[in-house]
Short mmCIF file of C-alpha atoms in Angstrom, two decimals:
data_model
loop_
_atom_site.label_atom_id
_atom_site.label_comp_id
_atom_site.label_asym_id
_atom_site.label_seq_id
_atom_site.Cartn_x
_atom_site.Cartn_y
_atom_site.Cartn_z
CA MET Q 1 -2.27 12.29 0.06
CA ILE Q 2 -4.30 10.68 2.83
CA GLY Q 3 -7.24 8.39 2.21
CA ALA Q 4 -9.13 5.57 3.88
CA VAL Q 5 -8.67 2.12 2.43
CA THR Q 6 -11.24 -0.62 2.50
CA ALA Q 7 -11.03 -4.40 2.32
CA TYR Q 8 -9.74 -7.48 4.03
CA ALA Q 9 -6.46 -9.16 3.19
CA LYS Q 10 -3.99 -11.67 4.40
CA ILE Q 11 -0.54 -10.09 4.63
CA LYS Q 12 1.21 -12.89 6.47
CA LYS Q 13 0.17 -16.51 6.21
CA GLY Q 14 -2.53 -17.19 8.75
CA LYS Q 15 -2.86 -13.56 9.82
CA ILE Q 16 -6.06 -11.90 8.61
CA MET Q 17 -6.33 -8.17 9.23
CA ASN Q 18 -9.14 -5.69 8.76
CA TYR Q 19 -8.08 -3.26 6.04
CA ARG Q 20 -11.14 -1.05 6.30
CA THR Q 21 -9.22 0.94 8.90
CA LEU Q 22 -6.04 1.44 6.89
CA ILE Q 23 -4.91 4.94 6.01
CA LEU Q 24 -2.58 5.82 3.15
CA LEU Q 25 0.38 8.18 3.52
CA GLU Q 26 2.58 9.12 0.57
CA GLY Q 27 5.88 10.88 0.98
CA ILE Q 28 9.63 11.01 0.61
CA VAL Q 29 11.93 9.07 2.93
CA ILE Q 30 14.25 11.46 4.78
CA ASN Q 31 16.07 9.06 7.11
CA VAL Q 32 16.12 5.36 8.03
CA ALA Q 33 17.51 4.25 11.41
CA ASP Q 34 17.26 1.36 13.86
CA THR Q 35 15.11 1.96 16.90
CA GLU Q 36 16.80 2.06 20.28
CA GLU Q 37 14.41 -0.51 21.77
CA ASP Q 38 14.37 -3.14 19.02
CA CYS Q 39 16.83 -4.01 16.28
CA CYS Q 40 14.02 -5.64 14.28
CA THR Q 41 12.18 -2.34 13.85
CA LEU Q 42 13.25 0.58 11.67
CA ARG Q 43 12.34 4.19 12.31
CA VAL Q 44 11.65 5.88 8.96
CA SER Q 45 11.36 9.66 8.85
CA MET Q 46 9.18 10.89 5.98
CA ARG Q 47 8.12 14.20 4.49
CA THR Q 48 4.50 14.26 3.33
CA GLU Q 49 2.24 17.03 2.02
CA GLU Q 50 0.91 17.34 5.58
CA GLY Q 51 4.38 17.59 7.15
CA ALA Q 52 6.89 15.29 8.81
CA VAL Q 53 5.92 11.83 10.10
CA THR Q 54 7.75 8.87 11.60
CA ILE Q 55 6.91 5.38 10.40
CA LEU Q 56 7.86 2.24 12.31
CA VAL Q 57 8.66 -0.67 10.00
CA ALA Q 58 8.56 -3.87 12.08
CA GLY Q 59 9.21 -7.49 11.19
CA GLU Q 60 5.52 -8.08 10.41
CA THR Q 61 5.30 -5.09 8.03
CA TYR Q 62 4.72 -6.18 4.43
CA VAL Q 63 7.45 -4.52 2.35
CA ALA Q 64 6.62 -4.87 -1.35
CA ASP Q 65 9.47 -6.46 -3.30
CA ASN Q 66 11.47 -6.72 -0.05
CA MET Q 67 13.02 -3.40 -1.01
CA ARG Q 68 15.58 -1.66 1.13
CA LEU Q 69 14.32 1.76 2.25
CA ARG Q 70 16.66 4.65 1.44
CA PRO Q 71 16.55 8.43 1.79
CA GLY Q 72 15.05 10.12 -1.25
CA MET Q 73 12.64 7.28 -2.09
CA ARG Q 74 9.01 8.15 -2.75
CA VAL Q 75 6.91 5.63 -0.82
CA ALA Q 76 3.33 4.77 0.03
CA VAL Q 77 2.66 3.57 3.57
CA PHE Q 78 -0.54 2.04 4.91
CA TYR Q 79 -1.09 2.13 8.67
CA ASP Q 80 -3.99 1.06 10.87
CA GLY Q 81 -5.98 4.18 11.75
CA SER Q 82 -7.88 2.34 14.49
CA LEU Q 83 -4.77 1.88 16.65
CA PRO Q 84 -3.81 4.46 19.25
CA VAL Q 85 -0.85 6.70 18.41
CA PRO Q 86 1.38 8.61 20.82
CA LEU Q 87 0.68 12.35 21.03
CA ILE Q 88 4.11 13.43 19.86
CA TYR Q 89 5.53 15.47 17.04
CA PRO Q 90 6.19 14.33 14.44
CA PRO Q 91 3.31 11.83 14.49
CA GLN Q 92 4.42 8.19 14.65
CA TYR Q 93 2.59 5.31 12.96
CA LYS Q 94 3.29 1.58 12.69
CA ALA Q 95 3.31 0.51 9.02
CA VAL Q 96 1.21 -2.45 7.91
CA LEU Q 97 2.37 -2.19 4.29
CA ILE Q 98 4.99 -0.08 2.54
CA THR Q 99 5.92 0.15 -1.13
CA ARG Q 100 8.05 2.32 -3.38
CA LEU Q 101 6.33 4.63 -5.88
CA GLN Q 102 7.77 5.82 -9.17
CA ARG Q 103 7.27 9.36 -10.46
CA GLY Q 104 3.65 9.89 -11.53
CA GLN Q 105 2.59 6.58 -9.98
CA TYR Q 106 -0.30 6.07 -7.56
CA VAL Q 107 -1.32 3.12 -5.45
CA ALA Q 108 -4.62 1.65 -4.29
CA PHE Q 109 -5.13 -1.15 -1.77
CA ASN Q 110 -8.66 -2.44 -1.81
CA TYR Q 111 -10.94 -5.42 -2.41
CA PHE Q 112 -11.87 -5.62 -6.09
CA ASP Q 113 -14.90 -7.65 -7.23
CA ARG Q 114 -15.03 -9.99 -10.24
CA ASN Q 115 -15.55 -6.95 -12.51
CA LEU Q 116 -12.43 -5.34 -11.01
CA LEU Q 117 -14.42 -2.58 -9.33
CA ALA Q 118 -13.11 -1.49 -5.93
CA GLU Q 119 -15.37 -2.28 -2.99
CA ASP Q 120 -15.81 1.42 -2.23
CA GLN Q 121 -16.30 2.12 -5.97
CA SER Q 122 -13.26 4.42 -5.95
CA LEU Q 123 -11.53 2.76 -8.92
CA GLN Q 124 -12.36 0.52 -11.90
CA LEU Q 125 -9.49 -1.54 -13.36
CA ASN Q 126 -9.11 -2.29 -17.06
CA LEU Q 127 -6.43 -4.95 -17.60
CA ALA Q 128 -4.04 -4.86 -20.54
CA ASN Q 129 -1.40 -7.27 -21.82
CA ARG Q 130 1.26 -5.06 -20.25
CA THR Q 131 -0.33 -5.25 -16.76
CA ARG Q 132 2.01 -7.29 -14.54
CA ILE Q 133 0.03 -9.47 -12.12
CA GLU Q 134 1.71 -11.35 -9.28
CA SER Q 135 0.91 -12.81 -5.89
CA ALA Q 136 2.09 -11.26 -2.63
CA ASN Q 137 5.05 -13.66 -2.58
CA GLY Q 138 6.28 -12.39 -5.96
CA GLN Q 139 5.11 -15.30 -8.12
CA GLN Q 140 3.26 -14.86 -11.41
CA PHE Q 141 -0.52 -14.88 -10.91
CA SER Q 142 -2.19 -16.44 -13.95
CA CYS Q 143 -5.84 -16.34 -12.78
CA SER Q 144 -8.18 -13.38 -12.80
CA PRO Q 145 -7.25 -10.96 -10.00
CA GLY Q 146 -10.94 -10.22 -9.33
CA ASN Q 147 -12.54 -11.16 -5.99
CA HIS Q 148 -9.29 -10.48 -4.13
CA VAL Q 149 -7.61 -7.74 -2.18
CA LEU Q 150 -5.23 -6.02 -4.58
CA LEU Q 151 -2.34 -3.60 -4.31
CA VAL Q 152 -2.67 -1.70 -7.58
CA PHE Q 153 0.02 0.53 -9.12
CA TYR Q 154 -1.29 2.90 -11.76
CA GLY Q 155 -0.74 6.24 -13.47
CA ILE Q 156 -3.53 8.26 -15.01
CA THR Q 157 -7.26 7.71 -14.53
CA THR Q 158 -10.32 8.81 -16.42
CA ARG Q 159 -12.56 11.55 -14.99
CA SER Q 160 -15.53 9.20 -15.00
CA ILE Q 161 -17.35 7.92 -11.94
CA PRO Q 162 -15.81 5.64 -10.89
CA PRO Q 163 -12.41 6.62 -12.25
CA GLN Q 164 -10.96 3.98 -14.57
CA THR Q 165 -7.35 3.04 -15.07
CA THR Q 166 -5.18 0.46 -16.77
CA PRO Q 167 -2.77 -0.57 -14.01
CA ASP Q 168 0.94 -1.10 -14.58
CA ARG Q 169 1.17 -3.74 -11.86
CA ILE Q 170 -1.12 -5.63 -9.48
CA ILE Q 171 -0.13 -7.59 -6.39
CA VAL Q 172 -2.82 -10.10 -5.40
CA PHE Q 173 -3.36 -10.93 -1.71
CA CYS Q 174 -5.02 -14.34 -1.63
CA GLU Q 175 -7.26 -15.05 1.38
#
């Protein structure tokens, strides 16, 4: 599944990036290896619906839950579509954010207003007591997640416009 993502967020303290240019890739990790040039960067081979891709996971890549990438994992990767990419096969992208996905789980990364409507009106969130909300550093987030960039993990949505969902988990990126 490929889709444009909109919003601004702060992934690393003091580093503001434009997320309107981010593109989502979902797939299965095939292989994880060090790069020959840099021991701080991993080369992750993935199988997506569109075919094979290589993802570079560098030190500045936000890895949700600091998880260790392993073959067989289903992951969602966001990369900056405005950056140049080498004309090679398989395509190679530098990850900005990567997270693990469970079976039947989807992810959205967007700015959500105070009513929890995505900036591009692609998703409306309805919070429940079971919705786990935390900050990007893993701490409990006790305020309203609205008016922030959110990484939203969810399952089913309604067929309304915009689609509505009750997320399982939200990671809040404070600006």
